[in-house]
Structures are given as structure tokens and as C-alpha cells.
Amino acid sequence: SQTIHQWPATLVQPVGSPLSLECTVEGTSNPNLYWYRQAAGRGLQLLFYSVGIGQISSEVPQNLSASRPQDRQFILSSKKLLLSDSGFYLCAWSPTETQYFGPGTRLLVL
Amino acid sequence: SQQGEEDPQALSIQEGENATMNCSYKTSINNLQWYRQNSGRGLVHLILIRSNEREKHSGRLRVTLDTSKKSSSLLITASRAADTASYFCATGKTSYDKVIFGPGTSLSVIP
């Protein structure tokens, strides 16, 4: 069966520090991969999605970037975090329409 | 934008009652999905309905889709306290494209 992992679960970072969140999927190959951000009590904002290694589509211009160095690995990065980057970050994968979510990373930028 | 908009934003009911949530969208779609999110957790897929379908059932869940009105509804029958969560609709233009999530409905089921 397929599983999706995200880490860390919680992260507290100072403004201006770098960020690296990792997401990996097991049990499938060539999945579509997604990064979402969710503000408290709000819906999901699609940040990036990828249909293959090295193929990244950006949905929202910001100081975040994403990379897919391996088929089942998706990384969200930032060189300098802003206060507004705080939120709940969710990674998801999909074979077709249905999306399967990881447990999320709660990021607090102080 | 094809984004779905759920209604109501928040819903509070007694255990055993039925809960109905609605989703409206703006452009033509290939499919519409409903997800549940427990507090602080990832989303869990509940049900998918395609544009050529009008109704689907899964356990206590019933989803309808009216493409002429660009709307869908999710009915949870005989609600339980464990149904307390946020519910999101998501629309997709194609079978393989990204989906767009609405802002969600927060459901509270009071024991």
C-alpha cells in the first residue's frame, strides 16, 4: 500500500532563516505531487505541483520554491522566511484525481 | 476561477441529526470531490463524483451534483460526535489535473 511521509511535524524558525520541508511517498511510482499551505481556520492554497522529476509548476509567486530530485521526493524550501510564511504545510500525492495527504508540518515563524 | 465555495462556513448540530453542506463552483468541471480534515491533521478523501453522475453514496454519506447549477451537496446522515471536522469540496477540470479546494465548512456534532 502507499504511504506518504512529511517531516518535521512542527517547526519554529526565526524570520530570515532558511527552510526545508521534505515529503516522500512509498508504494507507488511517478505520482503527481503537491504542496499546499493552510492558514489557521482557512482553506488550502496550492503552492506547487509536480508531474515528474524536475517538473515544478508554481501557483503563487512568493519566496518559496520546490524541487523534486527523485520520483517520490518533494522538497519545499525558502532562503529567507517571512512572518507570513507561518502556517500548516501539507504535501499530497495523486495517481489521478484523488489526492492523498500527509500529516502536515506546522511552521511558526517568529 | 473554478474554486468551490462551501456553505455554510460553520454548522453545529446534535448527534443523530443529519448534516448538509453545499459547494458551488464557477466553471465546468470533470469531477468534484469531498474531503474531511480533523483538527491539525491532513485531509482524508471521502468521495468523488464525476460530471456525468448525479448522486453517489458511501456509507452514511450522500453526495449530489447538479452541473446545471454548478453545485454539489454532501449529506451526512445520523451524525456522530466523531464526524466533527472541517469538510472541503475540491473541483478538477480534468482527470489528471490539479484540483482546487474551497474554504471549507466546519461541522460540530454535539453529543
Short mmCIF file of C-alpha atoms in Angstrom, two decimals:
data_model
loop_
_atom_site.label_atom_id
_atom_site.label_comp_id
_atom_site.label_asym_id
_atom_site.label_seq_id
_atom_site.Cartn_x
_atom_site.Cartn_y
_atom_site.Cartn_z
CA SER A 1 0.00 0.00 0.00
CA GLN A 2 1.00 3.58 -0.49
CA THR A 3 2.12 5.86 2.32
CA ILE A 4 3.20 9.47 2.43
CA HIS A 5 5.59 10.93 4.96
CA GLN A 6 6.25 14.51 5.94
CA TRP A 7 8.77 15.91 8.36
CA PRO A 8 9.23 17.59 10.62
CA ALA A 9 5.80 17.64 12.26
CA THR A 10 6.41 21.00 13.91
CA LEU A 11 8.97 23.68 13.24
CA VAL A 12 9.69 27.03 14.86
CA GLN A 13 12.03 29.23 12.87
CA PRO A 14 13.22 32.85 13.16
CA VAL A 15 12.48 35.37 10.45
CA GLY A 16 15.17 35.33 7.79
CA SER A 17 16.22 31.74 8.38
CA PRO A 18 16.15 29.09 5.64
CA LEU A 19 13.53 26.36 5.34
CA SER A 20 13.49 22.82 4.04
CA LEU A 21 10.44 20.59 4.34
CA GLU A 22 10.55 17.11 2.93
CA CYS A 23 7.84 14.82 1.65
CA THR A 24 8.29 11.26 0.44
CA VAL A 25 5.86 8.74 -0.96
CA GLU A 26 6.20 4.96 -0.77
CA GLY A 27 4.49 2.24 -2.71
CA THR A 28 3.86 4.00 -6.00
CA SER A 29 5.79 5.38 -8.93
CA ASN A 30 5.53 8.61 -10.91
CA PRO A 31 2.89 10.19 -8.69
CA ASN A 32 1.69 13.76 -9.08
CA LEU A 33 2.94 15.64 -6.02
CA TYR A 34 1.57 18.79 -4.39
CA TRP A 35 2.48 21.31 -1.71
CA TYR A 36 -0.33 23.24 -0.02
CA ARG A 37 -0.38 25.84 2.71
CA GLN A 38 -3.28 26.29 5.09
CA ALA A 39 -3.70 29.33 7.32
CA ALA A 40 -5.47 28.78 10.63
CA GLY A 41 -9.15 28.04 10.07
CA ARG A 42 -8.88 28.52 6.33
CA GLY A 43 -8.86 26.51 3.14
CA LEU A 44 -5.91 25.09 1.23
CA GLN A 45 -3.74 27.23 -1.00
CA LEU A 46 -1.93 25.27 -3.71
CA LEU A 47 1.72 26.33 -3.77
CA PHE A 48 3.44 23.92 -6.16
CA TYR A 49 2.70 20.75 -8.03
CA SER A 50 4.85 18.33 -9.98
CA VAL A 51 4.02 15.70 -12.58
CA GLY A 52 7.57 14.30 -12.77
CA ILE A 53 11.20 14.61 -11.70
CA GLY A 54 12.43 18.16 -12.16
CA GLN A 55 9.00 19.36 -13.34
CA ILE A 56 7.60 22.00 -10.99
CA SER A 57 4.65 24.30 -11.51
CA SER A 58 4.32 27.30 -9.25
CA GLU A 59 0.86 28.54 -8.41
CA VAL A 60 1.64 31.51 -6.20
CA PRO A 61 4.64 33.84 -6.58
CA GLN A 62 6.41 34.10 -3.23
CA ASN A 63 9.71 33.45 -1.52
CA LEU A 64 9.17 29.69 -1.50
CA SER A 65 10.50 27.17 -4.02
CA ALA A 66 10.03 23.47 -4.59
CA SER A 67 12.17 20.72 -6.04
CA ARG A 68 11.66 17.10 -6.98
CA PRO A 69 15.09 15.50 -7.04
CA GLN A 70 13.71 11.94 -7.07
CA ASP A 71 10.49 10.39 -8.32
CA ARG A 72 8.92 10.11 -4.87
CA GLN A 73 10.55 13.02 -3.08
CA PHE A 74 9.21 16.56 -2.98
CA ILE A 75 11.00 19.35 -1.12
CA LEU A 76 9.71 22.79 -0.16
CA SER A 77 12.36 25.42 0.50
CA SER A 78 12.93 29.02 1.32
CA LYS A 79 16.16 31.00 1.56
CA LYS A 80 14.71 33.58 4.00
CA LEU A 81 11.48 33.02 5.89
CA LEU A 82 8.94 35.77 6.41
CA LEU A 83 6.40 36.07 9.23
CA SER A 84 3.67 35.48 6.64
CA ASP A 85 5.13 32.05 5.86
CA SER A 86 3.69 30.70 9.11
CA GLY A 87 1.03 28.07 8.56
CA PHE A 88 0.25 24.42 8.13
CA TYR A 89 2.03 22.86 5.15
CA LEU A 90 0.55 19.80 3.56
CA CYS A 91 2.06 17.50 0.98
CA ALA A 92 -0.18 15.31 -1.15
CA TRP A 93 0.18 12.78 -3.94
CA SER A 94 -2.30 11.57 -6.51
CA PRO A 95 -2.42 8.79 -9.10
CA THR A 96 -5.29 10.52 -10.93
CA GLU A 97 -7.94 12.76 -9.37
CA THR A 98 -7.98 11.68 -5.75
CA GLN A 99 -5.36 13.25 -3.52
CA TYR A 100 -3.78 11.53 -0.53
CA PHE A 101 -2.39 13.82 2.12
CA GLY A 102 0.49 13.60 4.51
CA PRO A 103 0.15 14.52 8.20
CA GLY A 104 1.39 18.07 7.65
CA THR A 105 4.08 20.33 9.09
CA ARG A 106 3.10 23.19 11.35
CA LEU A 107 5.53 26.08 10.77
CA LEU A 108 5.73 29.05 13.09
CA VAL A 109 7.97 31.90 12.02
CA LEU A 110 8.90 34.28 14.85
CA SER B 1 -11.73 30.64 -11.14
CA GLN B 2 -13.14 27.15 -10.72
CA GLN B 3 -12.74 27.30 -6.95
CA GLY B 4 -15.50 25.72 -4.91
CA GLU B 5 -17.21 27.68 -2.18
CA GLU B 6 -18.74 25.75 0.69
CA ASP B 7 -21.84 26.83 2.51
CA PRO B 8 -22.37 27.23 5.40
CA GLN B 9 -18.98 28.22 6.79
CA ALA B 10 -19.87 26.63 10.12
CA LEU B 11 -22.57 24.18 11.18
CA SER B 12 -23.47 22.90 14.64
CA ILE B 13 -25.90 20.02 15.11
CA GLN B 14 -26.93 17.45 17.68
CA GLU B 15 -25.71 13.87 17.45
CA GLY B 16 -28.13 11.78 15.41
CA GLU B 17 -29.23 14.67 13.19
CA ASN B 18 -28.35 14.96 9.51
CA ALA B 19 -25.78 17.47 8.30
CA THR B 20 -25.92 19.05 4.87
CA MET B 21 -23.13 21.08 3.32
CA ASN B 22 -23.17 22.73 -0.06
CA CYS B 23 -20.49 23.58 -2.60
CA SER B 24 -20.79 25.94 -5.54
CA TYR B 25 -18.25 26.42 -8.31
CA LYS B 26 -17.85 28.70 -11.29
CA THR B 27 -16.54 26.83 -14.33
CA SER B 28 -17.16 23.46 -15.96
CA ILE B 29 -15.57 20.52 -14.17
CA ASN B 30 -14.59 16.90 -14.77
CA ASN B 31 -15.04 15.83 -11.16
CA LEU B 32 -15.86 17.09 -7.69
CA GLN B 33 -14.51 15.59 -4.50
CA TRP B 34 -15.24 15.94 -0.80
CA TYR B 35 -12.54 15.71 1.87
CA ARG B 36 -12.60 15.74 5.66
CA GLN B 37 -9.97 17.28 7.92
CA ASN B 38 -9.79 16.64 11.62
CA SER B 39 -8.16 19.42 13.59
CA GLY B 40 -4.45 19.64 12.98
CA ARG B 41 -4.38 16.68 10.61
CA GLY B 42 -4.10 16.06 6.90
CA LEU B 43 -7.15 15.78 4.67
CA VAL B 44 -8.87 12.47 4.04
CA HIS B 45 -10.68 11.78 0.79
CA LEU B 46 -14.35 10.93 1.27
CA ILE B 47 -15.98 10.62 -2.11
CA LEU B 48 -15.57 11.60 -5.77
CA ILE B 49 -18.40 12.31 -8.17
CA ARG B 50 -17.85 12.80 -11.89
CA SER B 51 -19.58 15.38 -14.03
CA ASN B 52 -21.77 12.73 -15.69
CA GLU B 53 -23.04 11.45 -12.33
CA ARG B 54 -25.86 12.96 -10.29
CA GLU B 55 -25.64 11.11 -6.99
CA LYS B 56 -23.28 8.82 -5.09
CA HIS B 57 -23.46 7.08 -1.76
CA SER B 58 -20.79 5.82 0.59
CA GLY B 59 -21.95 4.54 3.97
CA ARG B 60 -23.64 7.46 5.74
CA LEU B 61 -22.52 9.90 3.05
CA ARG B 62 -24.62 11.02 0.14
CA VAL B 63 -23.27 13.41 -2.50
CA THR B 64 -25.28 15.05 -5.24
CA LEU B 65 -24.04 17.05 -8.20
CA ASP B 66 -26.08 19.48 -10.30
CA THR B 67 -23.88 20.65 -13.17
CA SER B 68 -26.60 22.99 -14.47
CA LYS B 69 -26.48 24.90 -11.19
CA LYS B 70 -22.76 24.28 -10.69
CA SER B 71 -23.38 22.98 -7.21
CA SER B 72 -22.94 19.90 -5.05
CA SER B 73 -24.16 18.86 -1.65
CA LEU B 74 -22.77 16.49 0.95
CA LEU B 75 -25.24 14.88 3.33
CA ILE B 76 -24.06 13.06 6.43
CA THR B 77 -26.88 11.05 7.95
CA ALA B 78 -27.22 10.10 11.61
CA SER B 79 -24.24 12.22 12.59
CA ARG B 80 -21.84 11.20 15.33
CA ALA B 81 -19.50 13.20 17.53
CA ALA B 82 -16.63 11.67 15.54
CA ASP B 83 -17.93 13.47 12.42
CA THR B 84 -16.79 16.76 13.95
CA ALA B 85 -14.29 18.10 11.41
CA SER B 86 -13.87 20.54 8.54
CA TYR B 87 -15.23 19.45 5.19
CA PHE B 88 -13.84 20.68 1.88
CA CYS B 89 -15.01 20.32 -1.67
CA ALA B 90 -12.44 20.24 -4.47
CA THR B 91 -13.02 20.56 -8.19
CA GLY B 92 -10.96 19.26 -11.08
CA LYS B 93 -11.13 20.31 -14.73
CA THR B 94 -9.71 17.02 -15.98
CA SER B 95 -8.94 13.57 -14.67
CA TYR B 96 -5.25 14.31 -14.32
CA ASP B 97 -5.14 17.98 -13.47
CA LYS B 98 -4.70 19.61 -10.10
CA VAL B 99 -7.81 20.21 -8.02
CA ILE B 100 -8.87 23.45 -6.39
CA PHE B 101 -10.15 23.40 -2.81
CA GLY B 102 -12.85 25.59 -1.32
CA PRO B 103 -12.52 27.31 2.09
CA GLY B 104 -14.41 24.52 3.89
CA THR B 105 -17.33 24.02 6.26
CA SER B 106 -16.60 23.49 9.94
CA LEU B 107 -19.00 20.89 11.36
CA SER B 108 -19.53 20.43 15.09
CA VAL B 109 -21.60 17.46 16.25
CA ILE B 110 -22.67 17.85 19.85
CA PRO B 111 -23.06 14.62 21.84
#
